[in-house]
Amino acid sequence: MNVRHWSRNEGLIFFTGVALLYVYPFILANYVYIDDWFRSIAGDANWNSEGRFLMTAFYKALSLTGRAPDMFPLPLILAVVVMAFALSSLQRHYFAVTDFFNAIVVLPLFFNPFFLSDLNYQYDGPLMALGVVAMVFFITFDTQRRWVQWSVPMLLIGAALAIYQPLLNIGFGLCCIELYRKLIDPEKCSGLAAFVVKKWVQFGVAFFFYMVAVSQFMAADRRGTLALNSTLYARLL
């Protein structure tokens, strides 16, 4: 079957359209979680105690105030447009030529049932999407300048941590896909060890500076770690 290949703009239009269509029911429903209700009433724009200071900065910048008024669905629409750029970038990263069929390959990063509950949060949902975007560009970012190639991905990891710490799982998952792609490609397999070292260093440095920067502001329950002999760990086993 002959399939016409997309230009960069066509791919971006496709991802923007389907992403907006995906979140349109959330906008119509306008469902407010209790967390959102309290924040909209109080205008509370403080996530610093959770180590998520970019959440605080985003809403203060968007509202041009020190508070976080209810601006739904504007943050979600902005996040969806940025997500379209990320999905388009990931598609071009994976495939030399782009079309509808390989676009479907990258869509589950945003179109998946595990992300639905996050998107339902009117305050947290849009920033969660931007955190996923940061992890995508962490993988797809490429430049000839070595110091930029090292520093920008570390900043993107730090940004994801400052939005929601478990977003690192997405970064690890995308790195695993990169490892598989290198293993099955003889031309890229020679750089496998360098890739692993590079990504571990970037994760480690970004996490170190993040903890140094925000640990003093985080609440005690956020700084703690789960003991191996805890009840929760026993249940997981």
PDB file of C-alpha atoms in Angstrom:
ATOM      1  CA  MET A   1       0.000   0.000   0.000  1.00  0.00           C
ATOM      2  CA  ASN A   2       1.332   3.398  -1.000  1.00  0.00           C
ATOM      3  CA  VAL A   3       1.260   5.836   1.949  1.00  0.00           C
ATOM      4  CA  ARG A   4       2.117   9.492   1.523  1.00  0.00           C
ATOM      5  CA  HIS A   5       4.814  10.695   3.861  1.00  0.00           C
ATOM      6  CA  TRP A   6       4.167  13.677   6.085  1.00  0.00           C
ATOM      7  CA  SER A   7       6.031  16.920   6.260  1.00  0.00           C
ATOM      8  CA  ARG A   8       7.053  18.277   9.663  1.00  0.00           C
ATOM      9  CA  ASN A   9       4.065  20.655   9.730  1.00  0.00           C
ATOM     10  CA  GLU A  10       1.605  17.946   8.735  1.00  0.00           C
ATOM     11  CA  GLY A  11       2.763  15.734  11.582  1.00  0.00           C
ATOM     12  CA  LEU A  12       2.471  18.606  14.032  1.00  0.00           C
ATOM     13  CA  ILE A  13      -1.063  19.425  12.845  1.00  0.00           C
ATOM     14  CA  PHE A  14      -2.076  15.775  13.244  1.00  0.00           C
ATOM     15  CA  PHE A  15      -0.764  15.457  16.792  1.00  0.00           C
ATOM     16  CA  THR A  16      -2.271  18.792  17.828  1.00  0.00           C
ATOM     17  CA  GLY A  17      -5.669  17.861  16.423  1.00  0.00           C
ATOM     18  CA  VAL A  18      -5.912  14.404  17.955  1.00  0.00           C
ATOM     19  CA  ALA A  19      -4.526  15.595  21.312  1.00  0.00           C
ATOM     20  CA  LEU A  20      -7.101  18.389  21.529  1.00  0.00           C
ATOM     21  CA  LEU A  21      -9.820  15.918  20.570  1.00  0.00           C
ATOM     22  CA  TYR A  22      -8.573  13.592  23.321  1.00  0.00           C
ATOM     23  CA  VAL A  23      -8.871  16.191  26.096  1.00  0.00           C
ATOM     24  CA  TYR A  24     -12.094  17.768  24.783  1.00  0.00           C
ATOM     25  CA  PRO A  25     -14.327  15.512  26.974  1.00  0.00           C
ATOM     26  CA  PHE A  26     -12.376  16.646  30.063  1.00  0.00           C
ATOM     27  CA  ILE A  27     -13.035  20.266  29.136  1.00  0.00           C
ATOM     28  CA  LEU A  28     -16.747  19.592  28.614  1.00  0.00           C
ATOM     29  CA  ALA A  29     -17.073  17.627  31.852  1.00  0.00           C
ATOM     30  CA  ASN A  30     -15.260  20.322  33.878  1.00  0.00           C
ATOM     31  CA  TYR A  31     -14.972  17.847  36.750  1.00  0.00           C
ATOM     32  CA  VAL A  32     -13.369  19.351  39.846  1.00  0.00           C
ATOM     33  CA  TYR A  33     -11.441  17.154  42.271  1.00  0.00           C
ATOM     34  CA  ILE A  34     -11.402  18.213  45.910  1.00  0.00           C
ATOM     35  CA  ASP A  35      -7.743  19.287  45.516  1.00  0.00           C
ATOM     36  CA  ASP A  36      -8.714  21.554  42.628  1.00  0.00           C
ATOM     37  CA  TRP A  37     -11.694  22.912  44.542  1.00  0.00           C
ATOM     38  CA  PHE A  38      -9.576  23.968  47.516  1.00  0.00           C
ATOM     39  CA  ARG A  39      -6.941  25.546  45.279  1.00  0.00           C
ATOM     40  CA  SER A  40      -9.484  27.465  43.201  1.00  0.00           C
ATOM     41  CA  ILE A  41     -11.199  28.814  46.308  1.00  0.00           C
ATOM     42  CA  ALA A  42      -8.008  29.817  48.101  1.00  0.00           C
ATOM     43  CA  GLY A  43      -5.958  30.638  45.015  1.00  0.00           C
ATOM     44  CA  ASP A  44      -3.216  28.520  46.564  1.00  0.00           C
ATOM     45  CA  ALA A  45      -0.128  28.384  44.348  1.00  0.00           C
ATOM     46  CA  ASN A  46       2.318  26.563  46.573  1.00  0.00           C
ATOM     47  CA  TRP A  47       3.643  23.124  45.712  1.00  0.00           C
ATOM     48  CA  ASN A  48       7.096  23.816  47.151  1.00  0.00           C
ATOM     49  CA  SER A  49       6.600  21.596  50.195  1.00  0.00           C
ATOM     50  CA  GLU A  50       6.154  18.692  47.756  1.00  0.00           C
ATOM     51  CA  GLY A  51       9.366  19.523  45.905  1.00  0.00           C
ATOM     52  CA  ARG A  52       7.382  20.611  42.845  1.00  0.00           C
ATOM     53  CA  PHE A  53       8.443  24.231  42.646  1.00  0.00           C
ATOM     54  CA  LEU A  54       7.937  24.461  38.858  1.00  0.00           C
ATOM     55  CA  MET A  55       4.222  23.907  39.474  1.00  0.00           C
ATOM     56  CA  THR A  56       4.248  27.003  41.668  1.00  0.00           C
ATOM     57  CA  ALA A  57       6.284  29.024  39.163  1.00  0.00           C
ATOM     58  CA  PHE A  58       4.049  28.030  36.233  1.00  0.00           C
ATOM     59  CA  TYR A  59       0.793  29.201  37.771  1.00  0.00           C
ATOM     60  CA  LYS A  60       2.279  32.387  39.159  1.00  0.00           C
ATOM     61  CA  ALA A  61       3.699  33.217  35.737  1.00  0.00           C
ATOM     62  CA  LEU A  62       0.500  32.327  33.897  1.00  0.00           C
ATOM     63  CA  SER A  63      -1.739  34.328  36.227  1.00  0.00           C
ATOM     64  CA  LEU A  64       0.738  37.241  36.517  1.00  0.00           C
ATOM     65  CA  THR A  65       0.069  37.175  40.266  1.00  0.00           C
ATOM     66  CA  GLY A  66       1.361  35.378  43.317  1.00  0.00           C
ATOM     67  CA  ARG A  67      -1.745  33.199  43.399  1.00  0.00           C
ATOM     68  CA  ALA A  68      -3.225  30.374  41.313  1.00  0.00           C
ATOM     69  CA  PRO A  69      -6.736  31.378  40.193  1.00  0.00           C
ATOM     70  CA  ASP A  70      -8.896  28.886  38.322  1.00  0.00           C
ATOM     71  CA  MET A  71      -7.833  29.251  34.672  1.00  0.00           C
ATOM     72  CA  PHE A  72      -9.091  25.908  33.391  1.00  0.00           C
ATOM     73  CA  PRO A  73      -8.984  24.906  30.527  1.00  0.00           C
ATOM     74  CA  LEU A  74      -6.246  27.338  29.416  1.00  0.00           C
ATOM     75  CA  PRO A  75      -3.342  25.446  31.090  1.00  0.00           C
ATOM     76  CA  LEU A  76      -4.557  22.146  29.638  1.00  0.00           C
ATOM     77  CA  ILE A  77      -4.813  23.550  26.107  1.00  0.00           C
ATOM     78  CA  LEU A  78      -1.327  25.041  26.341  1.00  0.00           C
ATOM     79  CA  ALA A  79       0.074  21.748  27.623  1.00  0.00           C
ATOM     80  CA  VAL A  80      -1.620  19.786  24.828  1.00  0.00           C
ATOM     81  CA  VAL A  81      -0.108  22.023  22.144  1.00  0.00           C
ATOM     82  CA  VAL A  82       3.372  21.573  23.644  1.00  0.00           C
ATOM     83  CA  MET A  83       2.734  17.827  23.874  1.00  0.00           C
ATOM     84  CA  ALA A  84       2.009  17.784  20.134  1.00  0.00           C
ATOM     85  CA  PHE A  85       5.488  19.185  19.493  1.00  0.00           C
ATOM     86  CA  ALA A  86       6.976  16.482  21.719  1.00  0.00           C
ATOM     87  CA  LEU A  87       5.116  13.633  20.009  1.00  0.00           C
ATOM     88  CA  SER A  88       6.109  14.973  16.599  1.00  0.00           C
ATOM     89  CA  SER A  89       9.739  15.143  17.753  1.00  0.00           C
ATOM     90  CA  LEU A  90       9.608  11.574  19.068  1.00  0.00           C
ATOM     91  CA  GLN A  91       8.111  10.307  15.823  1.00  0.00           C
ATOM     92  CA  ARG A  92      10.895  11.901  13.772  1.00  0.00           C
ATOM     93  CA  HIS A  93      13.438  10.512  16.242  1.00  0.00           C
ATOM     94  CA  TYR A  94      12.204   6.949  15.762  1.00  0.00           C
ATOM     95  CA  PHE A  95      11.434   6.985  12.032  1.00  0.00           C
ATOM     96  CA  ALA A  96      13.318   8.354   9.042  1.00  0.00           C
ATOM     97  CA  VAL A  97      10.035   9.034   7.247  1.00  0.00           C
ATOM     98  CA  THR A  98       6.796   9.894   9.000  1.00  0.00           C
ATOM     99  CA  ASP A  99       3.235   8.911   8.196  1.00  0.00           C
ATOM    100  CA  PHE A 100      -0.027   8.006   9.916  1.00  0.00           C
ATOM    101  CA  PHE A 101       0.990   4.460  10.810  1.00  0.00           C
ATOM    102  CA  ASN A 102       4.193   5.304  12.649  1.00  0.00           C
ATOM    103  CA  ALA A 103       2.425   8.243  14.324  1.00  0.00           C
ATOM    104  CA  ILE A 104       0.243   5.671  16.051  1.00  0.00           C
ATOM    105  CA  VAL A 105       3.389   4.153  17.590  1.00  0.00           C
ATOM    106  CA  VAL A 106       4.128   7.237  19.712  1.00  0.00           C
ATOM    107  CA  LEU A 107       0.536   8.202  20.561  1.00  0.00           C
ATOM    108  CA  PRO A 108       0.248   5.844  23.596  1.00  0.00           C
ATOM    109  CA  LEU A 109       2.757   8.004  25.461  1.00  0.00           C
ATOM    110  CA  PHE A 110      -0.101  10.488  25.907  1.00  0.00           C
ATOM    111  CA  PHE A 111      -3.132   8.413  24.946  1.00  0.00           C
ATOM    112  CA  ASN A 112      -3.110   5.766  27.654  1.00  0.00           C
ATOM    113  CA  PRO A 113      -5.452   4.802  30.508  1.00  0.00           C
ATOM    114  CA  PHE A 114      -2.771   5.297  33.170  1.00  0.00           C
ATOM    115  CA  PHE A 115      -2.531   9.001  32.360  1.00  0.00           C
ATOM    116  CA  LEU A 116      -6.279   9.692  32.325  1.00  0.00           C
ATOM    117  CA  SER A 117      -6.595  10.277  36.074  1.00  0.00           C
ATOM    118  CA  ASP A 118      -3.703  12.765  35.980  1.00  0.00           C
ATOM    119  CA  LEU A 119      -5.293  14.755  33.168  1.00  0.00           C
ATOM    120  CA  ASN A 120      -8.515  14.980  35.163  1.00  0.00           C
ATOM    121  CA  TYR A 121      -6.800  17.170  37.738  1.00  0.00           C
ATOM    122  CA  GLN A 122      -7.366  20.724  36.567  1.00  0.00           C
ATOM    123  CA  TYR A 123      -4.274  22.102  38.306  1.00  0.00           C
ATOM    124  CA  ASP A 124      -1.866  19.164  38.289  1.00  0.00           C
ATOM    125  CA  GLY A 125      -2.873  17.543  34.985  1.00  0.00           C
ATOM    126  CA  PRO A 126      -1.471  20.139  32.548  1.00  0.00           C
ATOM    127  CA  LEU A 127       1.868  20.240  34.361  1.00  0.00           C
ATOM    128  CA  MET A 128       2.035  16.447  34.377  1.00  0.00           C
ATOM    129  CA  ALA A 129       1.751  16.597  30.595  1.00  0.00           C
ATOM    130  CA  LEU A 130       4.561  19.153  30.443  1.00  0.00           C
ATOM    131  CA  GLY A 131       6.682  16.834  32.588  1.00  0.00           C
ATOM    132  CA  VAL A 132       6.167  14.059  30.038  1.00  0.00           C
ATOM    133  CA  VAL A 133       7.206  16.560  27.358  1.00  0.00           C
ATOM    134  CA  ALA A 134      10.436  17.223  29.264  1.00  0.00           C
ATOM    135  CA  MET A 135      11.202  13.497  29.321  1.00  0.00           C
ATOM    136  CA  VAL A 136      10.552  13.192  25.574  1.00  0.00           C
ATOM    137  CA  PHE A 137      12.903  16.038  24.723  1.00  0.00           C
ATOM    138  CA  PHE A 138      15.436  14.530  27.120  1.00  0.00           C
ATOM    139  CA  ILE A 139      15.623  11.644  24.636  1.00  0.00           C
ATOM    140  CA  THR A 140      15.209  13.488  21.334  1.00  0.00           C
ATOM    141  CA  PHE A 141      17.380  16.550  21.994  1.00  0.00           C
ATOM    142  CA  ASP A 142      20.435  16.541  19.772  1.00  0.00           C
ATOM    143  CA  THR A 143      23.109  19.089  18.931  1.00  0.00           C
ATOM    144  CA  GLN A 144      26.723  19.153  17.771  1.00  0.00           C
ATOM    145  CA  ARG A 145      27.869  21.171  20.788  1.00  0.00           C
ATOM    146  CA  ARG A 146      28.989  18.645  23.386  1.00  0.00           C
ATOM    147  CA  TRP A 147      28.455  20.769  26.482  1.00  0.00           C
ATOM    148  CA  VAL A 148      24.936  21.632  25.321  1.00  0.00           C
ATOM    149  CA  GLN A 149      24.279  17.977  24.534  1.00  0.00           C
ATOM    150  CA  TRP A 150      25.138  17.137  28.152  1.00  0.00           C
ATOM    151  CA  SER A 151      23.624  20.097  29.990  1.00  0.00           C
ATOM    152  CA  VAL A 152      20.213  20.524  28.334  1.00  0.00           C
ATOM    153  CA  PRO A 153      19.041  16.928  29.022  1.00  0.00           C
ATOM    154  CA  MET A 154      20.099  17.358  32.658  1.00  0.00           C
ATOM    155  CA  LEU A 155      18.013  20.541  32.863  1.00  0.00           C
ATOM    156  CA  LEU A 156      15.061  18.675  31.355  1.00  0.00           C
ATOM    157  CA  ILE A 157      15.389  15.918  33.963  1.00  0.00           C
ATOM    158  CA  GLY A 158      15.522  18.551  36.688  1.00  0.00           C
ATOM    159  CA  ALA A 159      12.418  20.203  35.252  1.00  0.00           C
ATOM    160  CA  ALA A 160      10.531  16.899  35.285  1.00  0.00           C
ATOM    161  CA  LEU A 161      11.579  16.292  38.906  1.00  0.00           C
ATOM    162  CA  ALA A 162      10.396  19.783  39.842  1.00  0.00           C
ATOM    163  CA  ILE A 163       6.994  18.987  38.347  1.00  0.00           C
ATOM    164  CA  TYR A 164       6.438  15.443  39.629  1.00  0.00           C
ATOM    165  CA  GLN A 165       9.212  13.130  40.771  1.00  0.00           C
ATOM    166  CA  PRO A 166       7.785   9.804  39.440  1.00  0.00           C
ATOM    167  CA  LEU A 167       8.059  11.213  35.906  1.00  0.00           C
ATOM    168  CA  LEU A 168      11.590   9.797  36.009  1.00  0.00           C
ATOM    169  CA  ASN A 169       9.975   6.429  35.296  1.00  0.00           C
ATOM    170  CA  ILE A 170       9.037   7.682  31.828  1.00  0.00           C
ATOM    171  CA  GLY A 171      12.617   8.765  31.243  1.00  0.00           C
ATOM    172  CA  PHE A 172      13.898   5.328  32.249  1.00  0.00           C
ATOM    173  CA  GLY A 173      11.348   3.672  29.963  1.00  0.00           C
ATOM    174  CA  LEU A 174      12.341   5.785  26.974  1.00  0.00           C
ATOM    175  CA  CYS A 175      16.002   5.027  27.681  1.00  0.00           C
ATOM    176  CA  CYS A 176      15.184   1.300  27.586  1.00  0.00           C
ATOM    177  CA  ILE A 177      13.628   1.778  24.151  1.00  0.00           C
ATOM    178  CA  GLU A 178      16.805   3.555  23.029  1.00  0.00           C
ATOM    179  CA  LEU A 179      18.890   0.645  24.316  1.00  0.00           C
ATOM    180  CA  TYR A 180      16.777  -1.813  22.343  1.00  0.00           C
ATOM    181  CA  ARG A 181      17.079   0.286  19.189  1.00  0.00           C
ATOM    182  CA  LYS A 182      20.853   0.312  19.533  1.00  0.00           C
ATOM    183  CA  LEU A 183      21.021  -3.426  20.209  1.00  0.00           C
ATOM    184  CA  ILE A 184      19.160  -4.311  17.011  1.00  0.00           C
ATOM    185  CA  ASP A 185      21.129  -1.837  14.879  1.00  0.00           C
ATOM    186  CA  PRO A 186      24.726  -2.980  14.259  1.00  0.00           C
ATOM    187  CA  GLU A 187      25.783   0.550  13.300  1.00  0.00           C
ATOM    188  CA  LYS A 188      24.643   1.966  16.658  1.00  0.00           C
ATOM    189  CA  CYS A 189      25.552  -0.982  18.872  1.00  0.00           C
ATOM    190  CA  SER A 190      29.151   0.196  19.225  1.00  0.00           C
ATOM    191  CA  GLY A 191      28.005   3.276  21.132  1.00  0.00           C
ATOM    192  CA  LEU A 192      25.879   1.337  23.590  1.00  0.00           C
ATOM    193  CA  ALA A 193      28.226   1.613  26.586  1.00  0.00           C
ATOM    194  CA  ALA A 194      28.770   5.336  26.022  1.00  0.00           C
ATOM    195  CA  PHE A 195      25.011   5.879  25.846  1.00  0.00           C
ATOM    196  CA  VAL A 196      24.421   4.045  29.142  1.00  0.00           C
ATOM    197  CA  VAL A 197      27.158   5.971  30.950  1.00  0.00           C
ATOM    198  CA  LYS A 198      25.982   9.285  29.540  1.00  0.00           C
ATOM    199  CA  LYS A 199      22.358   8.814  30.589  1.00  0.00           C
ATOM    200  CA  TRP A 200      23.255   7.557  34.069  1.00  0.00           C
ATOM    201  CA  VAL A 201      25.512  10.550  34.612  1.00  0.00           C
ATOM    202  CA  GLN A 202      22.791  12.916  33.425  1.00  0.00           C
ATOM    203  CA  PHE A 203      20.204  11.320  35.706  1.00  0.00           C
ATOM    204  CA  GLY A 204      22.588  11.291  38.654  1.00  0.00           C
ATOM    205  CA  VAL A 205      23.794  14.877  38.333  1.00  0.00           C
ATOM    206  CA  ALA A 206      20.272  16.222  37.754  1.00  0.00           C
ATOM    207  CA  PHE A 207      18.904  14.326  40.764  1.00  0.00           C
ATOM    208  CA  PHE A 208      21.767  15.473  42.990  1.00  0.00           C
ATOM    209  CA  PHE A 209      21.319  19.162  42.204  1.00  0.00           C
ATOM    210  CA  TYR A 210      17.545  18.832  42.468  1.00  0.00           C
ATOM    211  CA  MET A 211      17.800  17.388  45.967  1.00  0.00           C
ATOM    212  CA  VAL A 212      20.325  20.029  47.029  1.00  0.00           C
ATOM    213  CA  ALA A 213      18.064  22.797  45.721  1.00  0.00           C
ATOM    214  CA  VAL A 214      14.676  21.678  47.044  1.00  0.00           C
ATOM    215  CA  SER A 215      15.255  19.361  50.015  1.00  0.00           C
ATOM    216  CA  GLN A 216      15.273  22.254  52.485  1.00  0.00           C
ATOM    217  CA  PHE A 217      11.801  23.306  51.320  1.00  0.00           C
ATOM    218  CA  MET A 218      10.203  19.865  51.226  1.00  0.00           C
ATOM    219  CA  ALA A 219       7.960  18.630  54.006  1.00  0.00           C
ATOM    220  CA  ALA A 220       9.324  15.855  56.205  1.00  0.00           C
ATOM    221  CA  ASP A 221       6.919  13.251  54.793  1.00  0.00           C
ATOM    222  CA  ARG A 222       8.215  14.012  51.281  1.00  0.00           C
ATOM    223  CA  ARG A 223      11.890  13.657  52.192  1.00  0.00           C
ATOM    224  CA  GLY A 224      11.520  10.239  53.765  1.00  0.00           C
ATOM    225  CA  THR A 225      12.157   6.901  52.086  1.00  0.00           C
ATOM    226  CA  LEU A 226      10.174   3.696  52.325  1.00  0.00           C
ATOM    227  CA  ALA A 227      11.796   1.172  54.660  1.00  0.00           C
ATOM    228  CA  LEU A 228      12.355  -2.298  53.232  1.00  0.00           C
ATOM    229  CA  ASN A 229      10.578  -3.889  56.197  1.00  0.00           C
ATOM    230  CA  SER A 230       7.577  -1.572  56.093  1.00  0.00           C
ATOM    231  CA  THR A 231       4.022  -2.840  55.949  1.00  0.00           C
ATOM    232  CA  LEU A 232       3.527  -1.368  52.482  1.00  0.00           C
ATOM    233  CA  TYR A 233       6.590  -3.165  51.134  1.00  0.00           C
ATOM    234  CA  ALA A 234       5.363  -6.434  52.657  1.00  0.00           C
ATOM    235  CA  ARG A 235       2.028  -6.001  50.909  1.00  0.00           C
ATOM    236  CA  LEU A 236       3.723  -5.461  47.562  1.00  0.00           C
ATOM    237  CA  LEU A 237       5.476  -8.783  47.975  1.00  0.00           C
TER     238      LEU A 237
END
